[in-house]
PDB file of C-alpha atoms and ligand atoms in Angstrom:
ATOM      1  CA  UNK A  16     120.175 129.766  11.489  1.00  0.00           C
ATOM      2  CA  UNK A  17     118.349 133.116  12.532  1.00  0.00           C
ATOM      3  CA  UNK A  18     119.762 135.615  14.752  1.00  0.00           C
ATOM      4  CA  UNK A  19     117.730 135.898  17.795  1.00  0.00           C
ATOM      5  CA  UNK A  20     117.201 138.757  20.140  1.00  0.00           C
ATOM      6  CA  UNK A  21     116.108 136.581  22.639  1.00  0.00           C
ATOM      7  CA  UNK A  22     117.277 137.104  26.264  1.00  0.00           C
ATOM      8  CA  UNK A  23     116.087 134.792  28.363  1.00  0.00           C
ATOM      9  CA  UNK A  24     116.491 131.234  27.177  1.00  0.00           C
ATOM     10  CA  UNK A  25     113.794 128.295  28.657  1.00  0.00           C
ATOM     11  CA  UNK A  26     116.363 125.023  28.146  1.00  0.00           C
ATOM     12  CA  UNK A  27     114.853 121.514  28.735  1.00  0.00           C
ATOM     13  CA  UNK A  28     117.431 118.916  30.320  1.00  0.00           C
ATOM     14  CA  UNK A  29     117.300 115.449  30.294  1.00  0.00           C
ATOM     15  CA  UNK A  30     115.167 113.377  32.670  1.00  0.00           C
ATOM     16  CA  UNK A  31     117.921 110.246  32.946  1.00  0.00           C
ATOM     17  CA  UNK A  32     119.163 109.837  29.706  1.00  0.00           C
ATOM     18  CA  UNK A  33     122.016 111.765  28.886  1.00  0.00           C
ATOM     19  CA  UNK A  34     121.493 111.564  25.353  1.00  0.00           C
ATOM     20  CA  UNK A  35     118.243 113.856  25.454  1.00  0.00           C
ATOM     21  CA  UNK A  36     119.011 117.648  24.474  1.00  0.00           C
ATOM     22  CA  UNK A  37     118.821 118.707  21.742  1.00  0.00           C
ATOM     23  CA  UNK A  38     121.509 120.218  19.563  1.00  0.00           C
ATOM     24  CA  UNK A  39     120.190 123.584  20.168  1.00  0.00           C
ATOM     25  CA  UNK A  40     120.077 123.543  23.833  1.00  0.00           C
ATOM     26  CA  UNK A  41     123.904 122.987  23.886  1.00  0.00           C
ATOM     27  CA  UNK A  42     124.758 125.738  21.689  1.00  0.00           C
ATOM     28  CA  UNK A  43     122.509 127.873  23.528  1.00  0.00           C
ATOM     29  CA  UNK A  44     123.791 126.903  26.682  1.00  0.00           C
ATOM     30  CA  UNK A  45     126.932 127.813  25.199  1.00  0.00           C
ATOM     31  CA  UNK A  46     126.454 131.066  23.995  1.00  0.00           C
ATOM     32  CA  UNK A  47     124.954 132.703  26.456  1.00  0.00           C
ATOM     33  CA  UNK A  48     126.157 135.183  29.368  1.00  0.00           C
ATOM     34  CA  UNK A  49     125.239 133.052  32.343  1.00  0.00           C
ATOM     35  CA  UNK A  50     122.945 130.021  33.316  1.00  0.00           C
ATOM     36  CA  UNK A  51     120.380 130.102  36.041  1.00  0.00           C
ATOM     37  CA  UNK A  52     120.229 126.695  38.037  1.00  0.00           C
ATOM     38  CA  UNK A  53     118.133 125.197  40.129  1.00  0.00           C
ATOM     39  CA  UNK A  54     120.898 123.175  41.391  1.00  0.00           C
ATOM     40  CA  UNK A  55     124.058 124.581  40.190  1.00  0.00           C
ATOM     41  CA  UNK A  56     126.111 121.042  41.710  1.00  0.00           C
ATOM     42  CA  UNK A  57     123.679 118.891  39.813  1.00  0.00           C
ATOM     43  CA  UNK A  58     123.636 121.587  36.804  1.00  0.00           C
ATOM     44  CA  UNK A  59     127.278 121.722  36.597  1.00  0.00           C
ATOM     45  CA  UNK A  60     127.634 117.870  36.959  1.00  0.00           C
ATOM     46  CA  UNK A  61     125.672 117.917  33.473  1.00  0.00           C
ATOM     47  CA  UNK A  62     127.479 121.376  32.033  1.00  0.00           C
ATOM     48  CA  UNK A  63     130.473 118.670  32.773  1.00  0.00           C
ATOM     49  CA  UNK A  64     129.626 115.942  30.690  1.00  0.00           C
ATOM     50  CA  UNK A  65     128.885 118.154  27.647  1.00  0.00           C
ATOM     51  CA  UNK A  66     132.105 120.172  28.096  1.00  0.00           C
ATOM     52  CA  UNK A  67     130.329 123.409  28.857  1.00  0.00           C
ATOM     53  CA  UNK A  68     132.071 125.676  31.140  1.00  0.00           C
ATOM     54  CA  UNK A  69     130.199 128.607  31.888  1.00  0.00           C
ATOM     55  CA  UNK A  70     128.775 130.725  35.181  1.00  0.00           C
ATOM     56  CA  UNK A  71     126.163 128.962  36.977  1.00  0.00           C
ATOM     57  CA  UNK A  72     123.763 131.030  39.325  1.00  0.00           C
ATOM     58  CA  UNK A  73     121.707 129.534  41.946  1.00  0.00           C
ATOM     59  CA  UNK A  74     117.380 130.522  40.461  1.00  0.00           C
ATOM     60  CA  UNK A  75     114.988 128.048  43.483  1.00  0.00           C
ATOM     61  CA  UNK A  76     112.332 128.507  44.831  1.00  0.00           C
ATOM     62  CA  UNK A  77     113.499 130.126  47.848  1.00  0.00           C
ATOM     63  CA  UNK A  78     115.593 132.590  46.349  1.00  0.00           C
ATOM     64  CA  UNK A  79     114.099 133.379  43.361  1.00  0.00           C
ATOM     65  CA  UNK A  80     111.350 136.316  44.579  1.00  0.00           C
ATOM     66  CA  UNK A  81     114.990 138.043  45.936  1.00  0.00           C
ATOM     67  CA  UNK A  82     117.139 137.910  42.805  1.00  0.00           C
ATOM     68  CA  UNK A  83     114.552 138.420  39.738  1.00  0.00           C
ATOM     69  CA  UNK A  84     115.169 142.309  39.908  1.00  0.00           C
ATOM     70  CA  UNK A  85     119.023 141.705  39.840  1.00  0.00           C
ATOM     71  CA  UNK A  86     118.425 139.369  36.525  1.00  0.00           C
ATOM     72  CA  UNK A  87     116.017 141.551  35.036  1.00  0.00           C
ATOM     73  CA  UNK A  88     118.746 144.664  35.304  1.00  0.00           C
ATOM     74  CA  UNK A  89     121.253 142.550  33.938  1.00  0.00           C
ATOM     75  CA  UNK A  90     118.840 141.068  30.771  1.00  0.00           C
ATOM     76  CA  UNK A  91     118.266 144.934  30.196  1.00  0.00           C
ATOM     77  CA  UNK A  92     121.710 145.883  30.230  1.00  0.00           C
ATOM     78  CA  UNK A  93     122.374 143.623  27.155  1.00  0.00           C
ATOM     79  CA  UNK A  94     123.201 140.291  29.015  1.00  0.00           C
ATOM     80  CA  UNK A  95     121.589 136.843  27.414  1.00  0.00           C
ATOM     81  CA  UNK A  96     120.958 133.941  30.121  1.00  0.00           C
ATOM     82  CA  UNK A  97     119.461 130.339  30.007  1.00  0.00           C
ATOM     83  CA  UNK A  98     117.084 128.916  33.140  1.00  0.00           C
ATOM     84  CA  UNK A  99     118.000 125.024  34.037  1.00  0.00           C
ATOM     85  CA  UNK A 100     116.036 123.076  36.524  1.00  0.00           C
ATOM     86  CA  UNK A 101     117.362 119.728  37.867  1.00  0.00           C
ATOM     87  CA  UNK A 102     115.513 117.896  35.434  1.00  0.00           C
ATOM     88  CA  UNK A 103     113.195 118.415  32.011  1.00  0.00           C
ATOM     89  CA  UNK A 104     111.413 121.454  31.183  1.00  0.00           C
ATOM     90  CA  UNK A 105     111.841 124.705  34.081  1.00  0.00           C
ATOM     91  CA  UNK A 106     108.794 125.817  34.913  1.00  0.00           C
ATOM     92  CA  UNK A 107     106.817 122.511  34.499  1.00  0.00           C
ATOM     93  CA  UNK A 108     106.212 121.522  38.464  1.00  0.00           C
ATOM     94  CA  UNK A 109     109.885 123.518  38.491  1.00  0.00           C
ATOM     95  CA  UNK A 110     110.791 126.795  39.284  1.00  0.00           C
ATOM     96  CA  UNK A 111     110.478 129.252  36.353  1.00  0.00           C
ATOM     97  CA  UNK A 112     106.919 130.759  35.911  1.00  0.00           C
ATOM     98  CA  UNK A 113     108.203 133.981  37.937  1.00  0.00           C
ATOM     99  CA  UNK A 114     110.692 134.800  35.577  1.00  0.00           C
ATOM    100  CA  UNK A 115     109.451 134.426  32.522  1.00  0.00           C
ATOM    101  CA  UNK A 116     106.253 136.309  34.139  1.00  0.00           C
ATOM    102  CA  UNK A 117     108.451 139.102  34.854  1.00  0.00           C
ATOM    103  CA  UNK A 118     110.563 139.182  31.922  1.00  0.00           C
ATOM    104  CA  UNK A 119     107.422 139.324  29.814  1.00  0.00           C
ATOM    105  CA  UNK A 120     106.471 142.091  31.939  1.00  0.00           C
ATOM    106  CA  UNK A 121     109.539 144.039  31.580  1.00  0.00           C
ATOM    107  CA  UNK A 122     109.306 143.764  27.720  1.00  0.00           C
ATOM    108  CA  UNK A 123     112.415 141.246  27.689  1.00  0.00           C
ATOM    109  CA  UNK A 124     112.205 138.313  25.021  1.00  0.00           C
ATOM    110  CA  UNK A 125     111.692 134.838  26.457  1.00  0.00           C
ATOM    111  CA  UNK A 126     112.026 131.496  24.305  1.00  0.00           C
ATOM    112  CA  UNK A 127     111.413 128.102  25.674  1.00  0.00           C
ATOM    113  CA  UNK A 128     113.423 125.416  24.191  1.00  0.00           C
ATOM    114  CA  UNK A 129     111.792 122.476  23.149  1.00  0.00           C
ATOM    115  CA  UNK A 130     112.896 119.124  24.982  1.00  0.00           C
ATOM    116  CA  UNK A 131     112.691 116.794  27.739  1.00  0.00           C
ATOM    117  CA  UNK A 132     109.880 116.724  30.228  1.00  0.00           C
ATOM    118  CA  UNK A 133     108.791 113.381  31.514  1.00  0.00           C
ATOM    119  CA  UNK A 134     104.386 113.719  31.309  1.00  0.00           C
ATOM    120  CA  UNK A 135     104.848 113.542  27.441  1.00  0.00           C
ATOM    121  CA  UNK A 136     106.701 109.985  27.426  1.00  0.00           C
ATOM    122  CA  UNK A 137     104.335 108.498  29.695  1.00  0.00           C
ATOM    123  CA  UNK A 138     101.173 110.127  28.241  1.00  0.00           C
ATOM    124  CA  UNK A 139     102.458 108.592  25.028  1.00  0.00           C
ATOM    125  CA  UNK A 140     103.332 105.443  26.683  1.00  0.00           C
ATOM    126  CA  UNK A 141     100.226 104.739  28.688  1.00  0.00           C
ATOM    127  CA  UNK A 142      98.223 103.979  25.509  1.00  0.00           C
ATOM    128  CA  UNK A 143      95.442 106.422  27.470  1.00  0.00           C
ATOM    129  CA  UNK A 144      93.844 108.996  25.085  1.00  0.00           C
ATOM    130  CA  UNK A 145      96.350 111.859  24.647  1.00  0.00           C
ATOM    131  CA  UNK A 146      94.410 114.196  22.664  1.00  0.00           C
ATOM    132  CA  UNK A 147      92.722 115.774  25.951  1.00  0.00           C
ATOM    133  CA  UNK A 148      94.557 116.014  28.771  1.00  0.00           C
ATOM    134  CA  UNK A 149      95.142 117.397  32.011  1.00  0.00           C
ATOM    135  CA  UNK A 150      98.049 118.447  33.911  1.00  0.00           C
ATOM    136  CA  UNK A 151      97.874 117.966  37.509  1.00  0.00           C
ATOM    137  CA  UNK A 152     101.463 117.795  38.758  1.00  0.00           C
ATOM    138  CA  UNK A 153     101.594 117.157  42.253  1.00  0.00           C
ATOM    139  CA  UNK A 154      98.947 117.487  44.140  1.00  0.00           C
ATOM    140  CA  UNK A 155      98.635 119.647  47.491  1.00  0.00           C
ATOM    141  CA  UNK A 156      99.702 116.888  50.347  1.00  0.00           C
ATOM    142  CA  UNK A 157      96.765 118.146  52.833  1.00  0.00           C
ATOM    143  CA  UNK A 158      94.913 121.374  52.303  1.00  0.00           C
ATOM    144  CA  UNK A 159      93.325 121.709  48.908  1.00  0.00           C
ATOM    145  CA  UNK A 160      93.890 117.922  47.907  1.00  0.00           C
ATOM    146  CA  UNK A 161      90.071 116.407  48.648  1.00  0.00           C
ATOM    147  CA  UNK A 162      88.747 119.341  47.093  1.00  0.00           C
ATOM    148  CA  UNK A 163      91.033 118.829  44.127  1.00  0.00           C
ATOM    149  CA  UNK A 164      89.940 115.191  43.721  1.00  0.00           C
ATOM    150  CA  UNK A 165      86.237 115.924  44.238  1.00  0.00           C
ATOM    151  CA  UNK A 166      86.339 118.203  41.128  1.00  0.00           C
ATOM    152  CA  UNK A 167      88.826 115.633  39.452  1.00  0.00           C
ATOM    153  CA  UNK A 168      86.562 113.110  39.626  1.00  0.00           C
ATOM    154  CA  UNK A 169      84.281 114.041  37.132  1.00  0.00           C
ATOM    155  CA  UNK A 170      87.124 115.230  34.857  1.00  0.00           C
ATOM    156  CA  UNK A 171      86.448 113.669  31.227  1.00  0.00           C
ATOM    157  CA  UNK A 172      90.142 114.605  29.961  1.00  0.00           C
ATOM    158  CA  UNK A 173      92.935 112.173  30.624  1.00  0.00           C
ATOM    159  CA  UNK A 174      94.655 113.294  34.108  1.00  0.00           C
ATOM    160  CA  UNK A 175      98.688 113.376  34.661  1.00  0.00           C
ATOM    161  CA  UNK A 176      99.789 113.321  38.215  1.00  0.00           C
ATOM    162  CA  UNK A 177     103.706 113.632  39.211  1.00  0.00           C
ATOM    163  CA  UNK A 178     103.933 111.623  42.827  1.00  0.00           C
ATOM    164  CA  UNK A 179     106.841 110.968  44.979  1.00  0.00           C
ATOM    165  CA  UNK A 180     107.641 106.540  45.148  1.00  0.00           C
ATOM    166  CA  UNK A 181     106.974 106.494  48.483  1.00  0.00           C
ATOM    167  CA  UNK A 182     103.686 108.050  48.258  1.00  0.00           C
ATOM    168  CA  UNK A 183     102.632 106.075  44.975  1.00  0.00           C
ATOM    169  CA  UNK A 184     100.762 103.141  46.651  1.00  0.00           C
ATOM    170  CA  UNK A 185      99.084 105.843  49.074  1.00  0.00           C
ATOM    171  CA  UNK A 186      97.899 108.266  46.396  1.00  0.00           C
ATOM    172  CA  UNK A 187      96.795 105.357  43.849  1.00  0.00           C
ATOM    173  CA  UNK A 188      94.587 103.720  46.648  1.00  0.00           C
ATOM    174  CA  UNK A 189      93.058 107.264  47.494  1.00  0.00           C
ATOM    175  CA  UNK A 190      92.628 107.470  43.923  1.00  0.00           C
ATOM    176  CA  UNK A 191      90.286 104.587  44.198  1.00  0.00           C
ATOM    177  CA  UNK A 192      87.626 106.360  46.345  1.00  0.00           C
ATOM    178  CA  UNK A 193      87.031 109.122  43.824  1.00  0.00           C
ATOM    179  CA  UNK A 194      87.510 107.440  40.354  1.00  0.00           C
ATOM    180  CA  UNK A 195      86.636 103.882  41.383  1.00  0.00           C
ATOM    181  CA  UNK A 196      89.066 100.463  41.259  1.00  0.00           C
ATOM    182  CA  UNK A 197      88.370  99.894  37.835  1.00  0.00           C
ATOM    183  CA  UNK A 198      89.460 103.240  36.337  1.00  0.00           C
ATOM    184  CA  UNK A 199      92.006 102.344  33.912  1.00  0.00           C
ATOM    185  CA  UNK A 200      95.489 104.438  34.824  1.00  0.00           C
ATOM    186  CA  UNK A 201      99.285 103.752  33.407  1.00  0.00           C
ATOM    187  CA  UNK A 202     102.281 104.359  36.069  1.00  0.00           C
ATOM    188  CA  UNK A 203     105.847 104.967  34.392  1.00  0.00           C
ATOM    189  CA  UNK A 204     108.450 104.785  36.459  1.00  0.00           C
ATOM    190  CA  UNK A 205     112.332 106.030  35.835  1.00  0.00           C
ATOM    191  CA  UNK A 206     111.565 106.904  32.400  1.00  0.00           C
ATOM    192  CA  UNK A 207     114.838 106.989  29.788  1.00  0.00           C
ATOM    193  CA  UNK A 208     116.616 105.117  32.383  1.00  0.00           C
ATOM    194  CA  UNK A 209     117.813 101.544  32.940  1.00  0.00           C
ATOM    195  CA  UNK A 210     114.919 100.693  34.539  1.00  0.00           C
ATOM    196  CA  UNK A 211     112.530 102.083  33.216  1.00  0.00           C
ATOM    197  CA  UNK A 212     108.862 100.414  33.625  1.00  0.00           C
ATOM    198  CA  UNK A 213     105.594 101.585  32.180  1.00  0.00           C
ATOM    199  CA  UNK A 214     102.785  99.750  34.259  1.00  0.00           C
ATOM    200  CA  UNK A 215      99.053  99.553  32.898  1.00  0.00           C
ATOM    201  CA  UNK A 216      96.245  98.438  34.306  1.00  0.00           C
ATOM    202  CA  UNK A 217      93.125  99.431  36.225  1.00  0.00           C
ATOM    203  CA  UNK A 218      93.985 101.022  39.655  1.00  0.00           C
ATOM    204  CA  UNK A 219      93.158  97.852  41.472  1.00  0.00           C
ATOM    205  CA  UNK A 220      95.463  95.878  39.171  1.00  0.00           C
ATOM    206  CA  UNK A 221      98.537  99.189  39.764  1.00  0.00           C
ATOM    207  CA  UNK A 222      98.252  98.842  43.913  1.00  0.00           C
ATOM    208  CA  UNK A 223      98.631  95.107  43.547  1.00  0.00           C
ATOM    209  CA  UNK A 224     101.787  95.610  41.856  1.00  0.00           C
ATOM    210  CA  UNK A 225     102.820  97.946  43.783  1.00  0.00           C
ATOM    211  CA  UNK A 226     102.602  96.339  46.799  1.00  0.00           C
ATOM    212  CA  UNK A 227     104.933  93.813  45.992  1.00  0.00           C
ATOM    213  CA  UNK A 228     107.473  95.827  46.021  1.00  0.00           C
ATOM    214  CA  UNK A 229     109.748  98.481  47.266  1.00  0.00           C
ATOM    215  CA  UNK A 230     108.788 101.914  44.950  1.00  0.00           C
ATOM    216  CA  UNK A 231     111.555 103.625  44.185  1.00  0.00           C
ATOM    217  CA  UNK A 232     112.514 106.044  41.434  1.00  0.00           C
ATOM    218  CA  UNK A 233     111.036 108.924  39.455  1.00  0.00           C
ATOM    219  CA  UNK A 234     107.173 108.156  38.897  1.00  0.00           C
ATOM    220  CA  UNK A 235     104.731 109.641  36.591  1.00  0.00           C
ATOM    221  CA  UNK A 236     100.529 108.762  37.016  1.00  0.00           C
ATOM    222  CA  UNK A 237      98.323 108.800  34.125  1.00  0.00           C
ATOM    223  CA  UNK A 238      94.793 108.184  35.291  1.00  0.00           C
ATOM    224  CA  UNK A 239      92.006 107.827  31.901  1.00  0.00           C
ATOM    225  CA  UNK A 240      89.002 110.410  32.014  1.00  0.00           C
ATOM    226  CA  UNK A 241      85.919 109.825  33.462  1.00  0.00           C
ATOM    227  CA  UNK A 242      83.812 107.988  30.650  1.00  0.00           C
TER     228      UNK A 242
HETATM  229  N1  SAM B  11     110.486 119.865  35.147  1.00  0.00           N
HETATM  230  C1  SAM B  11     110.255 118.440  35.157  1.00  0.00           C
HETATM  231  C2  SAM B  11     109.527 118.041  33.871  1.00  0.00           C
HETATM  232  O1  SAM B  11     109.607 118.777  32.895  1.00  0.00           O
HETATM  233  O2  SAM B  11     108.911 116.958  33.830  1.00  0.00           O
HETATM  234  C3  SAM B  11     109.514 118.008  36.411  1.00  0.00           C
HETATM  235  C4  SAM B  11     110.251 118.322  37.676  1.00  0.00           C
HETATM  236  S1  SAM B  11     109.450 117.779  39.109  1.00  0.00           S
HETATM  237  C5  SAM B  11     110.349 118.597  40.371  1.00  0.00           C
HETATM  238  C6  SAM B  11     110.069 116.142  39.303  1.00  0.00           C
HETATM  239  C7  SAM B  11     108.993 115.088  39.022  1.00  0.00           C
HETATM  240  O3  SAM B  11     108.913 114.857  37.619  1.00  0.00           O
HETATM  241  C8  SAM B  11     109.316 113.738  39.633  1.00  0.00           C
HETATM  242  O4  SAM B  11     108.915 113.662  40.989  1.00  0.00           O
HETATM  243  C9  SAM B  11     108.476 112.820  38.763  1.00  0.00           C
HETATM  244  O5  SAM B  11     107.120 112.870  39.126  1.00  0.00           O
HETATM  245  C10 SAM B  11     108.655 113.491  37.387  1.00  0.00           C
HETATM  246  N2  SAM B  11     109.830 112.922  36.700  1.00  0.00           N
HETATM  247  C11 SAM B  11     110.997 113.546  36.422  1.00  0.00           C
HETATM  248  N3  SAM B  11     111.841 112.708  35.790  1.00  0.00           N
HETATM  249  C12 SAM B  11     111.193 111.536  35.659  1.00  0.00           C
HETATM  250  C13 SAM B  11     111.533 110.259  35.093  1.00  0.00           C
HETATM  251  N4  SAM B  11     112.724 110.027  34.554  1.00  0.00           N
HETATM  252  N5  SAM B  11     110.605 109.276  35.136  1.00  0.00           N
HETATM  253  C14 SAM B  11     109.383 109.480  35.688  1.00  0.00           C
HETATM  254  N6  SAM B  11     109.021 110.655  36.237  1.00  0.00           N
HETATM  255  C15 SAM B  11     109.905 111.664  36.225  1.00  0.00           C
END
């Protein structure tokens, strides 16, 4: 194993299963000074179940502009730390970017971990061409959204979309009027979990589904290219 000089530590958590991270990430998580958490109740509630007991500090989006100098002071006086987020990888549609911006800035070595984050499952899963893709996250609820989807629609790269359950049925029929009813598109829901669905069909075919039933859960959208 090689001795690493790194200082601030990336550390993918699982999305549902429990059994998803990685040796590493619990040694690292381990070993280092302190942990930045999105969450430090739902963080430590995890730091729990692996028998970790170490410092948590609160890193969201609300607080993180304030307390990035006071990390930053504390990386340079020696200190390692690890960034959390509630779920998967920090910094994918999590808190994160900032700091490793600034850290890079300030010279300070950065290493993601690699491990859970829940587009690659259900790009894999959809069956839709993964070797081009696009990563939309969520999308702006009202300003910026049309505008978005106008230049979306002639996107030829596969599209990933992260949307709230009760929101899915709403953003897959808007979906319709800029990619048409037949675009083929692949919704996982509660991936690694009990109840865990992967749903493929054209976007027609998804609302129909959908509208059976009460959404609920953790949802990924993959939508194919335009061909
Ligand atoms: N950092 C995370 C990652 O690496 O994927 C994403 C965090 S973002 C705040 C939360 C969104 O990720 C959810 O609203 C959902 O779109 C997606 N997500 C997270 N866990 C999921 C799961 N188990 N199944 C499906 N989607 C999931």
């Amino acid at each position: 194993m090689r001795k690493s000089v790194t200082q601030l530590y990336i550390v993918p958590t699982p999305i549902g299963n429990l059994e998803d991270i990685t040796l590493r990430a619990l040694r690292i998580l381990k070993e280092v000074d302190f942990i930045l958490a999105e969450d430090t109740r739902t963080s430590g509630n995890l730091l729990k179940h692996y028998g970790i007991e170490k410092k948590l500090v609160p890193h969201h989006l609300f607080n993180e502009h304030k307390t990035i100098e006071n990390i930053l002071e504390r990386l340079r006086g020696g200190a390692t730390c690890a960034l959390v987020s509630d779920a998967g990888t920090p910094a994918i549609s999590d808190p994160g970017y900032l700091l490793v911006r600034s850290c890079i800035e300030a010279e300070l070595q950065v290493e993601c971990l690699p491990g859970p984050t829940a587009f690659v499952p259900a790009l894999v899963n959809s069956g839709i061409a993964s070797d081009h893709f696009v990563f939309e996250g969520f999308l702006p609820h009202k300003k910026g959204r049309h505008t978005r989807l106008t230049a979306l629609a002639m996107e030829e790269k596969t599209m990933i979309f992260y949307e709230s359950p009760h929101r899915l049925v709403k953003a897959l029929t808007q979906f319709t009027e800029y990619f048409g009813e037949d675009r083929h598109a692949c919704v996982s829901r509660e991936l690694t979990k009990i109840f865990e669905e992967n749903i493929r069909g054209s976007l027609k075919e998804l609302i129909a589904y959908f509208n059976q039933k009460t959404v609920k859960g953790e949802i990924v959208i993959i939508i194919a290219g335009k061909t």
